[in-house]
Coordinates of C-alpha atoms in Angstrom, one line a residue:
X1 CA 17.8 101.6 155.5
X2 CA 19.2 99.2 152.3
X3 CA 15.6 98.1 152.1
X4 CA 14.3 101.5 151.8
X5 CA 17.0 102.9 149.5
X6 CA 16.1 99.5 147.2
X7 CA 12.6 100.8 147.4
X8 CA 13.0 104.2 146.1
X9 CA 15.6 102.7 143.2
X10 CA 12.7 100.6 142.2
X11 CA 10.2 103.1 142.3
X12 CA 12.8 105.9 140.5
X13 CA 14.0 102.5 137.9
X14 CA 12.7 104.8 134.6
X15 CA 14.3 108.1 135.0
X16 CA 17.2 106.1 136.4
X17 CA 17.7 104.4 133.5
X18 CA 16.6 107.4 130.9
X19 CA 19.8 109.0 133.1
X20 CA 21.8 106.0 132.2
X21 CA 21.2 105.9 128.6
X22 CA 22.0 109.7 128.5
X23 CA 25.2 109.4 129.9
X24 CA 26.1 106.6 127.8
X25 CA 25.0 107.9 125.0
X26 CA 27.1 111.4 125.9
X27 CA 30.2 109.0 126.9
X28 CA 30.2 107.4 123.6
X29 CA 31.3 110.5 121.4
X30 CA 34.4 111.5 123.8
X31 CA 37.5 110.5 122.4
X32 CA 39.0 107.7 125.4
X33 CA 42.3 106.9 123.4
X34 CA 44.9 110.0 123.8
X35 CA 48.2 109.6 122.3
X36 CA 49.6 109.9 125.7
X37 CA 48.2 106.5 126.2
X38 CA 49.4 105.1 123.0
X39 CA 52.9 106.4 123.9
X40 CA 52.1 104.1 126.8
X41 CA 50.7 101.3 125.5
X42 CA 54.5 101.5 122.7
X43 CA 56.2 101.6 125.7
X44 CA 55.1 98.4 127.1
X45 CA 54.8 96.7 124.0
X46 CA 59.0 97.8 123.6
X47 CA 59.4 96.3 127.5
X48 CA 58.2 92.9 126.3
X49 CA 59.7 91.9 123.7
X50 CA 63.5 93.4 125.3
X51 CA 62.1 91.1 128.3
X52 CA 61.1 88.4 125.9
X53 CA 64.6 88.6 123.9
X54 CA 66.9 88.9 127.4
X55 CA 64.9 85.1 127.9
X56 CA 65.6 84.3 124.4
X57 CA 69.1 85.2 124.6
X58 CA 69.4 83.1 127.8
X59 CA 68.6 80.3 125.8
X60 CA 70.9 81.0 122.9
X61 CA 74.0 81.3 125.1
X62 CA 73.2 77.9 126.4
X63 CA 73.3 76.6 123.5
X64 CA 76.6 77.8 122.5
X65 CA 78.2 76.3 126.1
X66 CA 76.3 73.0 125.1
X67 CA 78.8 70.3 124.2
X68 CA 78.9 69.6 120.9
X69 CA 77.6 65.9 120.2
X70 CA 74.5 67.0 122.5
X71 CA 71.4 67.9 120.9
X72 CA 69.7 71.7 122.6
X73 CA 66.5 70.9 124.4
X74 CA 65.0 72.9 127.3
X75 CA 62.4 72.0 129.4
X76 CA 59.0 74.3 128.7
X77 CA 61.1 76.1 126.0
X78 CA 58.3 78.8 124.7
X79 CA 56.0 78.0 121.4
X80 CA 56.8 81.5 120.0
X81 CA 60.5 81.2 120.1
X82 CA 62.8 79.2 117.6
X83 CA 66.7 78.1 118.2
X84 CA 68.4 76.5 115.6
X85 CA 71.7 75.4 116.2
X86 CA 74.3 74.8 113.1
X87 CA 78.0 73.4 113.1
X88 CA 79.8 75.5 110.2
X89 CA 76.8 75.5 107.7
X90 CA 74.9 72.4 108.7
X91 CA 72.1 72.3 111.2
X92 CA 72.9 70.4 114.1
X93 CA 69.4 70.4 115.9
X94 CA 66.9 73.0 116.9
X95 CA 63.8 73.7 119.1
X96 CA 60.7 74.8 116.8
X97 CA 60.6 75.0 113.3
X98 CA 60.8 78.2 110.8
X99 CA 57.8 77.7 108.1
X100 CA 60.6 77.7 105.7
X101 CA 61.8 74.7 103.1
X102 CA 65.3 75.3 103.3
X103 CA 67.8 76.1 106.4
X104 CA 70.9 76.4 105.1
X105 CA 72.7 79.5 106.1
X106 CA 75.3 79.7 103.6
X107 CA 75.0 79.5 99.9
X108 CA 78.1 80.4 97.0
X109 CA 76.1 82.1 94.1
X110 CA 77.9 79.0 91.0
X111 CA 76.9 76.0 93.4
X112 CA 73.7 77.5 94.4
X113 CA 72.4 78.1 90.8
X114 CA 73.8 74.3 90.1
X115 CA 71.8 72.9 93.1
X116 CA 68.7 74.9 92.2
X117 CA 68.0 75.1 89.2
X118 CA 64.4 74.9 89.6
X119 CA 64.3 78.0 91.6
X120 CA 63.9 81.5 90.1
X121 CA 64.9 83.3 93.4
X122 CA 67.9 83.3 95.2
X123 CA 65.4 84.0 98.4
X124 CA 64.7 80.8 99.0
X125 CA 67.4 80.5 101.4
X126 CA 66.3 83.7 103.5
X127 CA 68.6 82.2 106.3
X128 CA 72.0 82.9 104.8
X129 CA 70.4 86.5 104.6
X130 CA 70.7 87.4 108.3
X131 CA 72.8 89.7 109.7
X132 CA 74.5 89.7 113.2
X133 CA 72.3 92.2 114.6
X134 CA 69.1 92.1 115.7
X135 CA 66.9 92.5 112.9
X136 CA 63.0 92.1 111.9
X137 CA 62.4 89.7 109.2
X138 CA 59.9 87.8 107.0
X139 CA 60.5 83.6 107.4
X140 CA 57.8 82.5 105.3
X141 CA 54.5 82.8 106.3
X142 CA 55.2 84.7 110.0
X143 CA 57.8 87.5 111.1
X144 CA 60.2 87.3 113.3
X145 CA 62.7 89.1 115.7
X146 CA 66.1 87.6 114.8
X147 CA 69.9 87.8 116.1
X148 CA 72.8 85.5 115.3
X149 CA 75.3 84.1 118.0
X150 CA 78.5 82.6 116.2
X151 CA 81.0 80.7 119.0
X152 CA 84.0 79.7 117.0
X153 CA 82.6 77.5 114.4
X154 CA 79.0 77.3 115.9
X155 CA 76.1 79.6 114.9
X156 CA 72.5 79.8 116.8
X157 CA 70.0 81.6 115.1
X158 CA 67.5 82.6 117.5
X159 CA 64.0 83.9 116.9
X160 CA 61.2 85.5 118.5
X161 CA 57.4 85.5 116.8
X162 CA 55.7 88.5 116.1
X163 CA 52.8 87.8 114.1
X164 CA 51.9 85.5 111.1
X165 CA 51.3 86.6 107.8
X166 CA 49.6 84.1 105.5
X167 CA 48.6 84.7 102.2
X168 CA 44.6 83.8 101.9
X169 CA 43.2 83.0 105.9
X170 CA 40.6 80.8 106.4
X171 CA 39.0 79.2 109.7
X172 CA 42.3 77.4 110.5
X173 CA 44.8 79.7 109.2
X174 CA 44.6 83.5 110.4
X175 CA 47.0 86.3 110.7
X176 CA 47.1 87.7 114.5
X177 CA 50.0 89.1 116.5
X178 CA 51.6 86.9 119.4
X179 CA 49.3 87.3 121.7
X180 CA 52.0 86.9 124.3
X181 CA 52.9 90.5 123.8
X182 CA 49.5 91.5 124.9
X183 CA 48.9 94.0 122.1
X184 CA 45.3 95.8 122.2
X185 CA 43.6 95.5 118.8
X186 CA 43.5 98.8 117.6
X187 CA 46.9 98.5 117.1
X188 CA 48.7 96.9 114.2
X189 CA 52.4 96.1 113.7
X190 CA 54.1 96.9 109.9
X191 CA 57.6 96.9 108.5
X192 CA 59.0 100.9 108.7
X193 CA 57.6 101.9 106.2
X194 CA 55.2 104.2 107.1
X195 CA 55.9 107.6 108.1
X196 CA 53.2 108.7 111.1
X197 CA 54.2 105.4 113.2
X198 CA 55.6 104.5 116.4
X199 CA 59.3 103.1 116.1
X200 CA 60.0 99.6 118.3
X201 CA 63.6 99.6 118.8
X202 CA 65.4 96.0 120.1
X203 CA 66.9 95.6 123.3
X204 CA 70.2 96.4 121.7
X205 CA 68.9 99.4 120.3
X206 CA 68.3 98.4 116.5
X207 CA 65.1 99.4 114.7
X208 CA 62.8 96.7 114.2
X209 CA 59.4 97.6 113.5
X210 CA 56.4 100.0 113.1
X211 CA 53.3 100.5 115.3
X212 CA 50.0 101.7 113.5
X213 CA 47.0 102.7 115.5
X214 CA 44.0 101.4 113.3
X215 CA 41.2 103.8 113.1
X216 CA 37.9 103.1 112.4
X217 CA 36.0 104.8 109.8
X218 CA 33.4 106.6 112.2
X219 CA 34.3 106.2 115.4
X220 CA 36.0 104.2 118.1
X221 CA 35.4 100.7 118.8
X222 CA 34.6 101.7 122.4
X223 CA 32.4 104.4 121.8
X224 CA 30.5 102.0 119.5
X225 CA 30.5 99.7 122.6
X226 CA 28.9 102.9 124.1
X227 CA 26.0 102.8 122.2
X228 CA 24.5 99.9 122.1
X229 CA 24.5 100.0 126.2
X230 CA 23.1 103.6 125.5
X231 CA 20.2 101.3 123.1
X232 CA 19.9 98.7 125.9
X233 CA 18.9 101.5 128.6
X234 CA 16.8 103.3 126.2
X235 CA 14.7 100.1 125.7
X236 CA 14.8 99.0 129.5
X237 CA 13.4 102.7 130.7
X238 CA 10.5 102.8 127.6
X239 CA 9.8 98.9 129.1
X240 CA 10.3 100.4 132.8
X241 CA 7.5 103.1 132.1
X242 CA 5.3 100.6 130.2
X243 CA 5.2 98.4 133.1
X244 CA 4.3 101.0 135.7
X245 CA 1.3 102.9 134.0
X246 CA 0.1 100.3 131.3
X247 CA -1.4 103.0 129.3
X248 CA -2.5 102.8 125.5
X249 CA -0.2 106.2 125.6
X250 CA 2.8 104.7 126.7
X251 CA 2.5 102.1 124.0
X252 CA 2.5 104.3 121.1
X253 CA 5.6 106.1 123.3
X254 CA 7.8 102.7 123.1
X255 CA 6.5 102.1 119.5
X256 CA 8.1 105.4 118.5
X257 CA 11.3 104.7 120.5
X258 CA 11.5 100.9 119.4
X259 CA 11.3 102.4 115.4
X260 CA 13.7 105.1 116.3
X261 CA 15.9 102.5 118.0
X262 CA 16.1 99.5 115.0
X263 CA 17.3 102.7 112.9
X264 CA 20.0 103.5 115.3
X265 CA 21.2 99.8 115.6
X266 CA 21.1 99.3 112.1
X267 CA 23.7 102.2 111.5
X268 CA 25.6 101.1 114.7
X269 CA 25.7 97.0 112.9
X270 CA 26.9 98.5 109.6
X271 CA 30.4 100.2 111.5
X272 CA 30.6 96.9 113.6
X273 CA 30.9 94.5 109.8
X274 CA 34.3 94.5 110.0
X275 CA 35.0 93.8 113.2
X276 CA 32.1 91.1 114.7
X277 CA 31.8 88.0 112.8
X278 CA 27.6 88.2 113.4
X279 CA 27.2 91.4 111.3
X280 CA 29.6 90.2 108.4
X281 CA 28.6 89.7 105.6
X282 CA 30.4 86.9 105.0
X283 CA 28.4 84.7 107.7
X284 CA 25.0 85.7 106.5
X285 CA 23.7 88.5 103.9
X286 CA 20.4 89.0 102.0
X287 CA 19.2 92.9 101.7
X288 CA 17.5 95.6 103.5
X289 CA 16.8 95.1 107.2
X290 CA 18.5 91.6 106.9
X291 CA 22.4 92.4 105.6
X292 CA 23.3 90.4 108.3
X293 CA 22.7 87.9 111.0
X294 CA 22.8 90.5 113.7
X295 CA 20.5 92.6 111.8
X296 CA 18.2 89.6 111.3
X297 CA 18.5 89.1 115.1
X298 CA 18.0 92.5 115.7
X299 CA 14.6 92.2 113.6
X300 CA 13.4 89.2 115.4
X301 CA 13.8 91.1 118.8
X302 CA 11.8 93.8 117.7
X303 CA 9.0 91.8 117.1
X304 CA 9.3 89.9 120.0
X305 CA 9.2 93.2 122.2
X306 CA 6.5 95.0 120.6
X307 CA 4.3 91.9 120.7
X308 CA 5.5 91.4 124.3
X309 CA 4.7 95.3 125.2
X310 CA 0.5 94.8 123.7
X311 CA 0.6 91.5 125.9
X312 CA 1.8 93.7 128.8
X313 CA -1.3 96.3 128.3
X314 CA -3.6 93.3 127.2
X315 CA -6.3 94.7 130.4
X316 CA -6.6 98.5 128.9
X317 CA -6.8 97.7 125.7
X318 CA -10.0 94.5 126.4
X319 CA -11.6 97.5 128.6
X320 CA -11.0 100.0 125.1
X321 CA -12.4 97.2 123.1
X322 CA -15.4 95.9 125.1
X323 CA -16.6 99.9 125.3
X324 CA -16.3 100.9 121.9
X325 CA -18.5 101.1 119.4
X326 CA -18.7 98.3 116.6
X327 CA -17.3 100.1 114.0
X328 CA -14.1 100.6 116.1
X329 CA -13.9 97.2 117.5
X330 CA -14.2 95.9 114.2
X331 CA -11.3 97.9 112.8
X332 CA -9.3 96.9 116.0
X333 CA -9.9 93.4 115.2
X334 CA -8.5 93.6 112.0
X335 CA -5.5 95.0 113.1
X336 CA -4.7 92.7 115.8
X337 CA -5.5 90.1 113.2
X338 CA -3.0 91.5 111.1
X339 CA -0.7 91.2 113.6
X340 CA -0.1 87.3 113.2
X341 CA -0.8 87.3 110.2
X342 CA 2.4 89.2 109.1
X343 CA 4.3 87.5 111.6
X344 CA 3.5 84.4 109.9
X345 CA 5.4 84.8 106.6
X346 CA 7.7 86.8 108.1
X347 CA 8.8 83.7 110.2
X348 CA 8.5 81.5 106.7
X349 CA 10.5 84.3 104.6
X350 CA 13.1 85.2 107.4
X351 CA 13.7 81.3 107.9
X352 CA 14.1 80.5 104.0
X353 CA 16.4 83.5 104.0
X354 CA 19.1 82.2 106.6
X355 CA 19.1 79.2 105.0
X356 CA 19.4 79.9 101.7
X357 CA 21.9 82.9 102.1
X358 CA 23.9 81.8 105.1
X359 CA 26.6 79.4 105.8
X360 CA 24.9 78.3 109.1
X361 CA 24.2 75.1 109.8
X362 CA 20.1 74.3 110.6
X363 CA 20.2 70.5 109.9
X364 CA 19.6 69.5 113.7
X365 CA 21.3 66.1 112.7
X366 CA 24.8 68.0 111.8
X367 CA 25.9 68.0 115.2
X368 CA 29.4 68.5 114.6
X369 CA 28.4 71.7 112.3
X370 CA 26.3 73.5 115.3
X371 CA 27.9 76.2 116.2
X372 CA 27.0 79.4 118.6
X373 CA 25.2 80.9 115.6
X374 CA 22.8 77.8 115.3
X375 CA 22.1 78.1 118.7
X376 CA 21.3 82.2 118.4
X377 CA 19.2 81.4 116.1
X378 CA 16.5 78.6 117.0
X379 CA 16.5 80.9 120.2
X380 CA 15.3 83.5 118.3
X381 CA 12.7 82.0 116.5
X382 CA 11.5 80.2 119.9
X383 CA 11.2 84.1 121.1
X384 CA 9.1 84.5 117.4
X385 CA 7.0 81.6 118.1
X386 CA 6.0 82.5 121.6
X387 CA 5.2 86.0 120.3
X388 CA 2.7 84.7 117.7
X389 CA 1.2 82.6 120.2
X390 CA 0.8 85.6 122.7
X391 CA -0.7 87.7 119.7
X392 CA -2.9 85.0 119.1
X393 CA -4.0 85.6 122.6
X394 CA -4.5 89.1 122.1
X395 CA -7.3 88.1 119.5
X396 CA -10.0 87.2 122.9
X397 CA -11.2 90.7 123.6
X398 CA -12.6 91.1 119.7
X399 CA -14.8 87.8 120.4
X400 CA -17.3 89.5 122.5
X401 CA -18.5 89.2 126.0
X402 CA -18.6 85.4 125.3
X403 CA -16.0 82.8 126.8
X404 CA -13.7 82.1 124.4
X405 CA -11.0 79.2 125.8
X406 CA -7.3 80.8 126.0
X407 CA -4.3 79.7 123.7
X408 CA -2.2 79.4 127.4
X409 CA -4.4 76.2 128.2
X410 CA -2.0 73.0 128.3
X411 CA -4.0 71.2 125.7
X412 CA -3.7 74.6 122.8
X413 CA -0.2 75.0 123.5
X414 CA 1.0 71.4 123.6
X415 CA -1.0 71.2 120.1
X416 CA 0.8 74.4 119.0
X417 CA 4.2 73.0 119.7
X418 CA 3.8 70.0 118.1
X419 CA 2.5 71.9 115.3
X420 CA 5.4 74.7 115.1
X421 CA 8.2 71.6 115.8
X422 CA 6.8 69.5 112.9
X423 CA 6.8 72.8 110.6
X424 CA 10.5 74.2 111.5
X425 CA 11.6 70.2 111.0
X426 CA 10.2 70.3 107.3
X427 CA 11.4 73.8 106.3
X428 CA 14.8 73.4 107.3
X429 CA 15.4 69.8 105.8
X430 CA 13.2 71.2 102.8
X431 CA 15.5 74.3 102.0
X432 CA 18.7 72.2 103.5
X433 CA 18.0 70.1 100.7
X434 CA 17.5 72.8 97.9
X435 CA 20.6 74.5 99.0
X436 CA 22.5 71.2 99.0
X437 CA 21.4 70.2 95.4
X438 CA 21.6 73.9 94.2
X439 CA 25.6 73.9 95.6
X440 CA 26.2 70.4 93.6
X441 CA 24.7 71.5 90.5
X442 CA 26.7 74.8 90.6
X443 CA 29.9 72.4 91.3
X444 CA 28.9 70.1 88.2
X445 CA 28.3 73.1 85.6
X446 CA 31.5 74.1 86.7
X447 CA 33.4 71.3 86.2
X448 CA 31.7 70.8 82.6
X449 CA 32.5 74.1 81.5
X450 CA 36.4 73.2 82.8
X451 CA 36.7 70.3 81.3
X452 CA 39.8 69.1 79.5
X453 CA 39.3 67.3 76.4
X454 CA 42.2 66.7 75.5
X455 CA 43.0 64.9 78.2
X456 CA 39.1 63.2 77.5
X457 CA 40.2 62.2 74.2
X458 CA 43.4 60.8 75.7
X459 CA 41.7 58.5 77.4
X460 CA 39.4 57.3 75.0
X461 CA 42.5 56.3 73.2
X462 CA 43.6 54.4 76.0
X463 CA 40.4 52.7 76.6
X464 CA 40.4 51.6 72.8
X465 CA 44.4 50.5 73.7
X466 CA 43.3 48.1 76.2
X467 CA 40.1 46.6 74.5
X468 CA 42.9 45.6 71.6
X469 CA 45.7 44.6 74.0
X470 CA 44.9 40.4 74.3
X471 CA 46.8 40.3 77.6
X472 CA 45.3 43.3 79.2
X473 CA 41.9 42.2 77.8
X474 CA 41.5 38.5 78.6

C-alpha cells in the first residue's frame, strides 16, 4: 500500500510540485503578522524582563545583607546583569562592568568643575544621575534597565542589559538586543519617543521603553521566505517535466521559465540587501546581473541548469541533428559552439569581477581569511566548469556519423582538470595581486596628499641638530 501510494507520488511529482509552488507563491502575499500577535509577542517580551529583574533584585538584596568588609560575588551571576556595590560614594566592589570611565555616584557642581576641568560635560558621571526608580538609561555604549537599593549608608546599583548601541559597528562590534529576551527581529526597541509604539512598563510599573515593529519596504520578511520556496518548486516541476518526456518542447518550456525566474529572483535579492549579508552590497557589488554575490550565484546556477537541462535531452536532440539537412546542422553546430564559447569569458569576467570588487578572500593560501563565502564560491565555479565540460560534450552529434572519443573518458577529463586547476591558480593570485598593489598604492597617494610638512621640516631640523651635536654624532 506505502509502496504504491510512493508510486503514484512519483509518477504525479510535476503537477505536485506546480501545486506546491502555487500555494507558496499564494501564501507569500497574506499578511502572517496581526497585531493580535504583536500584542503577544509585547506581552512576553514585558514577562521577561519583570522575571529577569525579580532575579536581578534577588541579587541586589543580597548584596545589601552582605557584611561589609566582604566583596559581592555569586556563583554563575548572569553576563547581562551588572551590581555595583558603593559605601557612601565610593565603590566597594561589583560584578560586571558598565562601559563607562567614571563610577562615582555623587558629584558637588564647585569640586566637580575643579576635578574636571578637562571635561566639557557634566554627563560624564551618568551614575550620580540615577534615580530610585526603575528607570531606562544610556551607560555608554549599551542601555540598560536600572534601579537603586540604598541600606543605610550602602547603595547597589543594579542593571539589566537591553541592547548595545555603538557608534560605527564593524565585524567585532555590533548593535543587537539581549538575545536573552528572545525578541523576534522585526522588532526593535527605542527610547519613548515615538508615538505609534508599544509601551514596556517595569515590574514596578514605571515606563521604560518603546517597541517598534520594523516593516520592510515591500513586504514581509516571511513572505519573502515564501517566494523563493515558491522559485525552488517552480524549477523542480519544469526539471520534473523535462526529465519525464525529454522533448525539444519541454526545453524551450524551462528556458522560458528559467528567464522568467532569474527576473523574479533578482527583484526578490534586491528586498533581501538589507537583511542577508550575501546580497549586500557591502560584501560584493559590480552592476547589472552581478549587484551582488547572491546575484552572481544566482547567475552561475542558471547556467549550470540550462546546460544541465540540453545534457538531459542530449538523445532527441543527436536524433534532430543526424536527420536534418546540412544547412540546419550546420546552424545547430554554431550554436552549440556558442555555447562554450560564452561560458568561457563569462567564467574569466565573472572571476575577475569577485575579485576585484569583493572583499572575499580567493588566495587558497589565506586560510585563516576563508570564510563560508570562499567556499560558495569555488563551489560554484566547480558547478561552471562541469557545465562547460558537459557542453563540450554536447558538441559530438555535429561531428557526423563518425566516432568521435567523448570528453567523459578518464584520460580528457583528468587533462581538463589539470588544465582548469592550473588556470583558476593563476587568475586568482594574478588579480589577488593587482588588487593588493592597487589597495597600497591607493594607501600611499593618500598618505602623500596628508602629509604634514611642517612636522617634515621639523625633522629636518632635527636631523641637521644631531649631525652638529659632537656627542650625539661621534
Amino acid at each position: 500500500m506505502i509502496e504504491a501510494t510512493f508510486k503514484e507520488i512519483i509518477k504525479r511529482r510535476t503537477t505536485i510540485l506546480w501545486v506546491a509552488a502555487l500555494v507558496f507563491t499564494l501564501a507569500s502575499f497574506m499578511e502572517f503578522s496581526s497585531a493580535v500577535s504583536l500584542d503577544r509577542e509585547v506581552s512576553r517580551l514585558e514577562d521577561v524582563i519583570h522575571k529577569r529583574q525579580l532575579v536581578l533584585e534577588q541579587y541586589a538584596q543580597q548584596t545589601l545583607d552582605l557584611p561589609d568588609d566582604e566583596f559581592v560575588h555569586f556563583e554563575e551571576f548572569p553576563e547581562d546583569m551588572v551590581l555595583y556595590r558603593y559605601f557612601n560614594d565610593t565603590i566597594h566592589s561589583w560584578i560586571n562592568q558598565f562601559p563607562i570611565a567614571n563610577d562615582d555616584i555623587d558629584f558637588f557642581p564647585f569640586g566637580y568643575r575643579i576635578n574636571h576641568l578637562n571635561s566639557r560635560v557634566v554627563t560624564n558621571t551618568p551614575l550620580a544621575y540615577l534615580s530610585l526608580s526603575e528607570q531606562y538609561v544610556n551607560l555608554g555604549s549599551a542601555w540598560y534597565v536600572v534601579n537603586v537599593y540604598i541600606k543605610e549608608n550602602q547603595t547597589v546599583i543594579a542593571a539589566l542589559l537591553i541592547q548595545t548601541d555603538y557608534p560605527t559597528e564593524n565585524a567585532v562590534l555590533s548593535n543587537k538586543i539581549n538575545p536573552n529576551l528572545s525578541l523576534r527581529r522585526q522588532l526593535s526597541i527605542v527610547p519613548v519617543t515615538y508615538d505609534e509604539s508599544y509601551i514596556i512598563h517595569g515590574k514596578n510599573g514605571g515606563v521604560l521603553f518603546s517597541v517598534l515593529k520594523n516593516l520592510p519596504s515591500t513586504a514581509e520578511e516571511t513572505g519573502v521566505l515564501l517566494r523563493w520556496f515558491a522559485i525552488l518548486f517552480v524549477m523542480l516541476a519544469l526539471f520534473a517535466n523535462l526529465r519525464k518526456n525529454r522533448r525539444v518542447w519541454d526545453f524551450f518550456l524551462l528556458l522560458a521559465g528559467m528567464v522568467l525566474v532569474r527576473f523574479v529572483a533578482m527583484y526578490q535579492a534586491k528586498e533581501l540587501q538589507g537583511e542577508l549579508e550575501i546580497f549586500s552590497p557591502n560584501l560584493y557589488a559590480d552592476y547589472g546581473l552581478f549587484s551582488s554575490l547572491g546575484d552572481l550565484l544566482i547567475n552561475n546556477m542558471m547556467i549550470v541548469l540550462l546546460v544541465a537541462s540540453l545534457f538531459m535531452i542530449r538523445i532527441s536532440l543527436a536524433r534532430l541533428v543526424l536527420d536534418s539537412s546540412r544547412w540546419f546542422k550546420l546552424g545547430m553546430g554554431l550554436l552549440f559552439l556558442a555555447i562554450p564559447l560564452a561560458i568561457v569569458p563569462y567564467i574569466h569576467y565573472s572571476i575577475h569581477s569577485l575579485i576585484m570588487n569583493s572583499n572575499i578572500t580567493m588566495e587558497p593560501f589565506r586560510i585563516s581569511e576563508i570564510d563560508i563565502y570562499t567556499l560558495l564560491v569555488y563551489v560554484s565555479y566547480s558547478l561552471l566548469f562541469m557545465a562547460l565540460v558537459l557542453s563540450l560534450q554536447l558538441l559530438r552529434p555535429f561531428f557526423g556519423r563518425k566516432r568521435v572519443k567523448s570528453f567523459m573518458k578518464r584520460k580528457p577529463l583528468m587533462i581538463y582538470i589539470t588544465a582548469i586547476s592550473l588556470y583558476t591558480l593563476a587568475i586568482v593570485s594574478y588579480y589577488g595581486f593587482q588588487k593588493e598593489y592597487d589597495r597600497n598604492r591607493v594607501w600611499t597617494t593618500k598618505m602623500s596628499v596628508e602629509r604634514d610638512l611642517n612636522l617634515e621640516l621639523q625633522l629636518r631640523g632635527f636631523e641637521k641638530f644631531i649631525e652638529n651635536d659632537p656627542i650625539i654624532y661621534t
